[in-house]
Short mmCIF file of C-alpha atoms and ligand atoms in Angstrom, two decimals:
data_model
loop_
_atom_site.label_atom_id
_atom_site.label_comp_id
_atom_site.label_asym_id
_atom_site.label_seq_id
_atom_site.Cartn_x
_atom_site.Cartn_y
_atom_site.Cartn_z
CA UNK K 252 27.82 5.82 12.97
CA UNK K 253 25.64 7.72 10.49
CA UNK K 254 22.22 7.79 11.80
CA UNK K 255 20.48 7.78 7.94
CA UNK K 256 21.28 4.78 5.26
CA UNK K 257 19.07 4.19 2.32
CA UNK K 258 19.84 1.60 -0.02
CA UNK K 259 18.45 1.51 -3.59
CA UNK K 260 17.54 -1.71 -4.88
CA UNK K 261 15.58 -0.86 -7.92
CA UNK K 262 18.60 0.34 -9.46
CA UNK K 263 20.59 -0.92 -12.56
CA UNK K 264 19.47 -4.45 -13.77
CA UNK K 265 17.56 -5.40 -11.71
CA UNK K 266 15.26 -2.03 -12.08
CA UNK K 267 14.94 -3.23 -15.89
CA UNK K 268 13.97 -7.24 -14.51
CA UNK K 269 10.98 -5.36 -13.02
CA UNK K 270 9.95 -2.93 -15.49
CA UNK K 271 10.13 -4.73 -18.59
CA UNK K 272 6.43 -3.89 -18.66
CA UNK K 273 5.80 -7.59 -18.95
CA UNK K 274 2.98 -7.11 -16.49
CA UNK K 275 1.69 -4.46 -18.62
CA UNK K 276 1.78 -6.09 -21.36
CA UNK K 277 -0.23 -9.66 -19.92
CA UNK K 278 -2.47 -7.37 -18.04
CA UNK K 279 -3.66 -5.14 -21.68
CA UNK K 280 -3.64 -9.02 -23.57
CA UNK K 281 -6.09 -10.40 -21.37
CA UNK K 282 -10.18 -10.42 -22.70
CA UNK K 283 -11.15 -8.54 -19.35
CA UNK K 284 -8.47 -5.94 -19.07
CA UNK K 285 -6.44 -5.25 -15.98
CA UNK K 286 -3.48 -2.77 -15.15
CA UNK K 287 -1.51 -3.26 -11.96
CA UNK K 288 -1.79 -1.24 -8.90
CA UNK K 289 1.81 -0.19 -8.49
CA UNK K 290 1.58 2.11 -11.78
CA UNK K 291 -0.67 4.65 -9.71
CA UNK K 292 2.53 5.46 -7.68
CA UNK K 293 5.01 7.34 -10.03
CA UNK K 294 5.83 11.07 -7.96
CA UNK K 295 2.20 12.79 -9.05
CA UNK K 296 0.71 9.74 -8.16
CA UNK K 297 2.13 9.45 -5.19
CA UNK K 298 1.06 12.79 -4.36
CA UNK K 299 -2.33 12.42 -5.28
CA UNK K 300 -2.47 9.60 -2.94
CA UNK K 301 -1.48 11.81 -0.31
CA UNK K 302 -3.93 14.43 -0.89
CA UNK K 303 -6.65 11.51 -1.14
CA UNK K 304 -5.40 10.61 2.47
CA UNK K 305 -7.03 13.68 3.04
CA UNK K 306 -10.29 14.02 1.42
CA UNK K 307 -13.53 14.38 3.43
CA UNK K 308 -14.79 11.39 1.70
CA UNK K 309 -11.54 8.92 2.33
CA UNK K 310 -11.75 7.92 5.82
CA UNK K 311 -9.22 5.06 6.09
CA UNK K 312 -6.16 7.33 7.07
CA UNK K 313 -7.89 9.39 9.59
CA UNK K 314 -9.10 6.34 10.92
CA UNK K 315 -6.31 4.55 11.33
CA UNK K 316 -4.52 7.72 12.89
CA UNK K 317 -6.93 7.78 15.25
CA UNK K 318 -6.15 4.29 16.29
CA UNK K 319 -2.67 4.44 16.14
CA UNK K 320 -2.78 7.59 18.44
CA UNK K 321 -5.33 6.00 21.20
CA UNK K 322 -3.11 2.92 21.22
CA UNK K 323 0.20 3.23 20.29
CA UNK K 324 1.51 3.13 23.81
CA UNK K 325 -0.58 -0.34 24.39
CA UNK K 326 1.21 -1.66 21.58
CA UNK K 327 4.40 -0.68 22.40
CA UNK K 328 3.84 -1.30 26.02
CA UNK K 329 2.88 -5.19 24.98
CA UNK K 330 6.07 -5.77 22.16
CA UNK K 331 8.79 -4.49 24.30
CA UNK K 332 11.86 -2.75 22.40
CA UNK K 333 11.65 -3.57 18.72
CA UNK K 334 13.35 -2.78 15.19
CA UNK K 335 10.31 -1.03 13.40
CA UNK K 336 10.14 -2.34 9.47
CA UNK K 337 7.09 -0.46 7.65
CA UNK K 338 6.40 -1.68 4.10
CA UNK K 339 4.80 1.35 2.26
CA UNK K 340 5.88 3.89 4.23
CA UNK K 341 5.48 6.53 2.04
CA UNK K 342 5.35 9.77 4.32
CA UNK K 343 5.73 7.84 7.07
CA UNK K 344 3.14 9.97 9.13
CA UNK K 345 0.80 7.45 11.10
CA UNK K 346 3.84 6.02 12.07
CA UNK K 347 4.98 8.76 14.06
CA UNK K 348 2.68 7.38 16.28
CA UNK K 349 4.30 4.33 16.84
CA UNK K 350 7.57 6.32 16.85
CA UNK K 351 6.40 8.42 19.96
CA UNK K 352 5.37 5.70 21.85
CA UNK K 353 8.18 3.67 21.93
CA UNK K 354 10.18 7.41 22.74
CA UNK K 355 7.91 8.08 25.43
CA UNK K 356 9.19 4.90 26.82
CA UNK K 357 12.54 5.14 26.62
CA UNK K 358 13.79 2.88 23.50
CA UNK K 359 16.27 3.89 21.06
CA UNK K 360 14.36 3.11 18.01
CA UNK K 361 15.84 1.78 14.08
CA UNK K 362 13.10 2.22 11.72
CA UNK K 363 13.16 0.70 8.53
CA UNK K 364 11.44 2.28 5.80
CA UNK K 365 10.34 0.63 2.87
CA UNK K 366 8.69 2.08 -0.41
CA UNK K 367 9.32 2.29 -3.98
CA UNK K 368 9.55 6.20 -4.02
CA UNK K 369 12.73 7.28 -3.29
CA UNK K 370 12.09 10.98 -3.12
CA UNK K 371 9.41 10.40 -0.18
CA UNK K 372 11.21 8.53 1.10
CA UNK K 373 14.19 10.72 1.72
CA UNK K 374 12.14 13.42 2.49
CA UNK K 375 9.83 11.92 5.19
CA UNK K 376 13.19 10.23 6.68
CA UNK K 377 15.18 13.65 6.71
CA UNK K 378 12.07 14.92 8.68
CA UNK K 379 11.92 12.26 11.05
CA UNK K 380 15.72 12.51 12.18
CA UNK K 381 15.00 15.72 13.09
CA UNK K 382 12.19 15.45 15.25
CA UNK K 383 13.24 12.07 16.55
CA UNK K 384 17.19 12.73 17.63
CA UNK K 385 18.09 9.17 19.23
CA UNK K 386 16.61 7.48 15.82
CA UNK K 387 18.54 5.34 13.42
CA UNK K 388 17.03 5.11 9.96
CA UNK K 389 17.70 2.41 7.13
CA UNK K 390 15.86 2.62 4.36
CA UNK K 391 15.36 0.67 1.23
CA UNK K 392 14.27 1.59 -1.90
CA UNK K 393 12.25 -1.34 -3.03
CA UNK K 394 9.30 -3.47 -3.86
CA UNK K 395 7.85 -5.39 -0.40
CA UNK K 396 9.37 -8.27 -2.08
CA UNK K 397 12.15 -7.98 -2.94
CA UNK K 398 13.10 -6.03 0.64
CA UNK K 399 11.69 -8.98 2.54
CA UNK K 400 14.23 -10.67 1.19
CA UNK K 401 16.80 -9.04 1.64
CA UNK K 402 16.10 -8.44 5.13
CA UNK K 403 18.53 -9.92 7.37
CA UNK K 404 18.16 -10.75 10.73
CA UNK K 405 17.22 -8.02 12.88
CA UNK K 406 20.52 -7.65 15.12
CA UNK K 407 19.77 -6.21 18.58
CA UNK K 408 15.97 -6.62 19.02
CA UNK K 409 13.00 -8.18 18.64
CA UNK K 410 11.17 -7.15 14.98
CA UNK K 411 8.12 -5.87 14.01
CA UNK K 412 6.31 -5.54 10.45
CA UNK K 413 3.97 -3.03 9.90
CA UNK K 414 1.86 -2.86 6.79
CA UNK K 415 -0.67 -0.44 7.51
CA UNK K 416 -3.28 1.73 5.34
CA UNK K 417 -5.42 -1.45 4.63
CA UNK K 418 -2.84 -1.69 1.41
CA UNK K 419 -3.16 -5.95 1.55
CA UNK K 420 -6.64 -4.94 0.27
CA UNK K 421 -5.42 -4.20 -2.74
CA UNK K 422 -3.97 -7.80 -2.94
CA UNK K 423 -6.11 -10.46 -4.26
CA UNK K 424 -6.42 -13.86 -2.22
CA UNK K 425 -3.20 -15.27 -4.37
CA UNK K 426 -0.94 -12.52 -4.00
CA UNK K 427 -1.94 -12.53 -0.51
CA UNK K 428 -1.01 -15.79 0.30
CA UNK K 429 2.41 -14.60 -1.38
CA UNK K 430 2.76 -11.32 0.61
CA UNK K 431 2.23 -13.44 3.70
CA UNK K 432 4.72 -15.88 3.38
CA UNK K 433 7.59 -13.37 2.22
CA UNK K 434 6.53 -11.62 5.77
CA UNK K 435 6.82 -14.93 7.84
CA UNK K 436 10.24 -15.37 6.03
CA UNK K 437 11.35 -12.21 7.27
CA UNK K 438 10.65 -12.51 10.65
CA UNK K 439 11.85 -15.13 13.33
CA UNK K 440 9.45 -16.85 16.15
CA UNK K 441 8.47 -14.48 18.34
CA UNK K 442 8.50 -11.25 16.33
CA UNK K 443 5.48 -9.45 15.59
CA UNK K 444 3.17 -8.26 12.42
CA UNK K 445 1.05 -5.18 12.72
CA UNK K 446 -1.72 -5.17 10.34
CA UNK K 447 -3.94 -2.26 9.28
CA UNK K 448 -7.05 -3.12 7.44
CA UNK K 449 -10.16 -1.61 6.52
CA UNK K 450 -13.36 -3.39 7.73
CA UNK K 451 -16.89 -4.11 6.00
CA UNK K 452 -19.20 -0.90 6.39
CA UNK K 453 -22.50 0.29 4.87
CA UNK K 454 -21.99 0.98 1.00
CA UNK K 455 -22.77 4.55 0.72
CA UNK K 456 -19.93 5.21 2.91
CA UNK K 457 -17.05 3.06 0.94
CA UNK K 458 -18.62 4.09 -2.85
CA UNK K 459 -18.23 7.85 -1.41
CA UNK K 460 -14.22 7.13 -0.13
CA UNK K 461 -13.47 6.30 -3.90
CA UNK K 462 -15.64 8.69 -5.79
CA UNK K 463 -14.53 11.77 -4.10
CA UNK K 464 -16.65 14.83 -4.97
CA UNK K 465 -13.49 16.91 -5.90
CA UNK K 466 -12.24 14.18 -8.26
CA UNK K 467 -9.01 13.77 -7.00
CA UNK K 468 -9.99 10.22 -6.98
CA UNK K 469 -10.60 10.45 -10.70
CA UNK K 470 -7.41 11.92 -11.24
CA UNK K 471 -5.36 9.44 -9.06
CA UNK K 472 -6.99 6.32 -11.67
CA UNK K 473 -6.15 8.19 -14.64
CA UNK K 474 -2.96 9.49 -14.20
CA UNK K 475 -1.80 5.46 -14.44
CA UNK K 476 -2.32 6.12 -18.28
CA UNK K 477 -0.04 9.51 -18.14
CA UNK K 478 2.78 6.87 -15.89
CA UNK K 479 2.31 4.28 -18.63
CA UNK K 480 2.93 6.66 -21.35
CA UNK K 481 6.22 8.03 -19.82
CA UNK K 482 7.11 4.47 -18.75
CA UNK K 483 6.29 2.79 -22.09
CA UNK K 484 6.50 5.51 -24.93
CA UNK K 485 2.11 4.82 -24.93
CA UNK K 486 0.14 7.45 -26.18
CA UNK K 487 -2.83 7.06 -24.20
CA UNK K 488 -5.48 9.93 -24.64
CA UNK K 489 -7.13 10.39 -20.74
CA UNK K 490 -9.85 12.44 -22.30
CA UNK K 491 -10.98 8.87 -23.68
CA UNK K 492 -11.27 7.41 -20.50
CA UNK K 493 -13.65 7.94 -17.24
CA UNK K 494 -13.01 6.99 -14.19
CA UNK K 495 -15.60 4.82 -12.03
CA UNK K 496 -15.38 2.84 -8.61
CA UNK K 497 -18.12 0.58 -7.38
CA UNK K 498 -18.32 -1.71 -4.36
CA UNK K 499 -19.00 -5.75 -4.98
CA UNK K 500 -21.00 -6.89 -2.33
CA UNK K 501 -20.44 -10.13 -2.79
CA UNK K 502 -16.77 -10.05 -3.11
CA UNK K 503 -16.92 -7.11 -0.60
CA UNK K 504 -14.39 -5.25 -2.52
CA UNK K 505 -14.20 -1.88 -4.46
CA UNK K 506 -13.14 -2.60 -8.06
CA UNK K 507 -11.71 0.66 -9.82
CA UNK K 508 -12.05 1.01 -13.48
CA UNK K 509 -10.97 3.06 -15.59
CA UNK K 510 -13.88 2.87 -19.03
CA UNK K 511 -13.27 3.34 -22.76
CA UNK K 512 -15.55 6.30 -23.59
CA UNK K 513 -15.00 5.58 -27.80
CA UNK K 514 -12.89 2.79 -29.73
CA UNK K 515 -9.46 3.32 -30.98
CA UNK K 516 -5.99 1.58 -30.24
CA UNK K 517 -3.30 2.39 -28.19
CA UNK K 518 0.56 2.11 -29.16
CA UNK K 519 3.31 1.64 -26.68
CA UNK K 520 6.33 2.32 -28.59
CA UNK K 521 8.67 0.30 -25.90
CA UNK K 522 6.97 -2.30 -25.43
CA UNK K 523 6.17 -2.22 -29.40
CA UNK K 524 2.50 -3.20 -28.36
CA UNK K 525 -0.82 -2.49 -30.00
CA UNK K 526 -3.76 -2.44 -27.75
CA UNK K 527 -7.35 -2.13 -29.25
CA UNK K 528 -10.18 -0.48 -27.36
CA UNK K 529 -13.90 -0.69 -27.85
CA UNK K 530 -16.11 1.94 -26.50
CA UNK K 531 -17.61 0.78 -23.25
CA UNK K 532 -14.57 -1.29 -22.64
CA UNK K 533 -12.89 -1.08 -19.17
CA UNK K 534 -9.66 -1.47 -17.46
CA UNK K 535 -9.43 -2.74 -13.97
CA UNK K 536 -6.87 -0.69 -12.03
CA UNK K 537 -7.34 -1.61 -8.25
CA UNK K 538 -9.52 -3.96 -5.83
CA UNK K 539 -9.24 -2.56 -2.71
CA UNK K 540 -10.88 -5.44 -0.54
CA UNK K 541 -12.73 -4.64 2.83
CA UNK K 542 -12.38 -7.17 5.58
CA UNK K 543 -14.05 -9.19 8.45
CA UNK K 544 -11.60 -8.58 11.94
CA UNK K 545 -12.67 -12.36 13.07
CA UNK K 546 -12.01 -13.78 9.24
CA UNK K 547 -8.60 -12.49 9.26
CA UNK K 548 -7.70 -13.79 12.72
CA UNK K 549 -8.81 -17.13 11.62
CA UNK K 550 -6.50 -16.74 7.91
CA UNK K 551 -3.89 -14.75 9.79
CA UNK K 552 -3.53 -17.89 12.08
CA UNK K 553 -3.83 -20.26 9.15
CA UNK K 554 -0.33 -18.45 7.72
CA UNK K 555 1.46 -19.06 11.14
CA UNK K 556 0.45 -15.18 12.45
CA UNK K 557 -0.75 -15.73 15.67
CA UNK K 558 -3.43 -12.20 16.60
CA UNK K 559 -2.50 -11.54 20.10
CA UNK K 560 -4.80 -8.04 20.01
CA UNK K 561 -6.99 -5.53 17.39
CA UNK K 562 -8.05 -2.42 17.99
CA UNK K 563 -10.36 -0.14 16.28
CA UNK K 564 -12.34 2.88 16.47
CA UNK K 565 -15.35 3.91 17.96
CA UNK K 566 -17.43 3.01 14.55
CA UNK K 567 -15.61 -0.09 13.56
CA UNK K 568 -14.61 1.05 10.52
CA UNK K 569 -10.67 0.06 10.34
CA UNK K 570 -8.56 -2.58 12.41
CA UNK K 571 -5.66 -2.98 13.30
CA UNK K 572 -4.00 -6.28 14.47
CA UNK K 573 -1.19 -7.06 16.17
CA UNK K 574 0.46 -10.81 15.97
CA UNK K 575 3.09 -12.45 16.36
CA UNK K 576 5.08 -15.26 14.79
C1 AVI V 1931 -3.22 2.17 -0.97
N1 AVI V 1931 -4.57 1.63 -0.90
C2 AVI V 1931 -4.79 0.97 0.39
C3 AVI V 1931 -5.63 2.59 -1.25
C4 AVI V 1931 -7.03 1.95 -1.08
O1 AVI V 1931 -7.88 2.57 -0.46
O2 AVI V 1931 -7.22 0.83 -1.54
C5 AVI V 1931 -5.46 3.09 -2.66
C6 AVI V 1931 -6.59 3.96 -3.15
N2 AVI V 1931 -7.24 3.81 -4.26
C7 AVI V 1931 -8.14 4.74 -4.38
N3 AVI V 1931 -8.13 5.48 -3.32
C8 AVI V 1931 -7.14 5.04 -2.54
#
């Protein structure tokens, strides 16, 4: 038995049932602008994510790290042998964490990788075989959806879903409620959740995380329009746009923009779609929501997720919650 399978669902029809750029085209339509989140991650986006993970400013993934590192053994002390499923596992490096606990007790781990790049995740799985040599790997090539669905039971063990890097903050309440129940599908009573979320905090210090001083930030929000004009045949100009990120207090989210700096239009040659802009105008590109640990007990419980445990760091800055169906 081969120790590596990926599987490509976004391949062939299906691909094209998801990228019709109808979403695109409803989000450009609208009076108050919107673009969806998942266009930031084409391969340079992807990779400016990863060098944001590492920005002075962008504490979340250091954070989390930490976490992960003092704790990893609790958790895998308290969940016993499991199949590890991580939605968005990108370069899969937190998760080594995880990985090393479970070694350093003795389990013979399958890890299931999930995330919509296939060329990280090849890569990052081709690393880990090496470093991790009783490891089975299955990956899939997908959206979180459409993977949790196609998820079948998990054969030998006991599950666990992790979603970590405070990514359901980029959800709003709706498509949470979504997410959610496509995770309680996929698992069966008694397997577990492990949830990574970043946690209210003064201002100054969330504003900074998105508004990086060397701009990479900046680059990550505009770089959508660049993916968009591949994607779509749009000639987007990025010199006419700036980006800006600002924290709602009252929603206690960040809400990335990306604003119109003069008017003109916009063609999209695929989707044969006209969009007019008016100086001043913006585009919302991302909320990335920051949460309450108790709240999210209470709403996690609400979905059917009981929290057996959190854990976070010495400043309270990111959780991470453990449950279980
Ligand atoms: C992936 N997601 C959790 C990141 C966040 O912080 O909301 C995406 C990001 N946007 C700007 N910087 C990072």
């Amino acid at each position: 038995q081969t120790r590596l399978n990926i599987d490509y669902l976004l391949q062939g029809d299906l691909a094209s049932t998801i990228d019709d750029g109808s979403d695109v085209i409803r989000g450009l339509t609208q009076p108050r602008k919107s673009l969806p989140p998942r266009y930031f991650y084409d391969d340079k986006g992807s990779q400016l994510f990863e060098q944001i993970c590492d920005l002075p400013e962008y504490y979340p993934t250091r954070t989390e790290a930490s976490i992960l590192q003092n704790y990893g053994l609790e958790i895998a002390k308290k969940t016993g042998l499991c199949e590890l499923v991580e939605l968005g596992s990108g370069s899969s490096t937190k998760t080594r964490f995880l990985l090393d606990a479970y070694q350093a007790i003795g389990y013979h781990l399958r890890y299931l990788p999930i995330d919509v790049s296939g060329s990280i995740l090849e890569d990052s799985a081709k690393q880990l075989l090496i470093d991790y040599p009783s490891l089975h790997i299955h990956g899939l090539v997908s959206t979180y959806e459409l993977a949790l669905q196609k998820l079948t039971p998990s054969p030998l063990s006991q599950r666990m879903i992790c979603f970590l890097g405070s990514t359901l903050g980029n959800f709003n309440q709706e498509q949470c409620d979504l997410f959610l129940s496509n995770v309680t599908s996929a698992l069966e009573e008694g397997d577990y959740f492990l949830l990574g979320i970043d946690l209210q905090k003064p201002v100054d210090i969330i504003e900074a995380a998105y508004n990086d001083s060397q701009g990479v930030t900046a680059e990550f929000n505009l770089n959508m329009l660049s993916h968009l004009n591949s994607r779509f045949g749009g000639n987007f100009e990025l010199n006419l746009f700036k980006h800006r990120a600002f924290y709602n207090q009252d929603s206690h989210q960040i809400e990335m923009r990306l604003i119109c700096q003069r008017s003109h239009q916009v063609y999209f040659k695929e989707l044969e779609l006209s969009i007019n802009f008016t100086e001043g105008e913006t585009i919302l590109t991302e909320i990335s929501r920051k949460f309450n640990l108790e709240q999210m007990g209470e709403y996690l419980k609400s979905k059917g997720l009981t929290p057996l445990q959190h854990w976070t760091d010495s400043k309270g800055w990111f959780g991470l919650m453990l449950c279980q169906l």
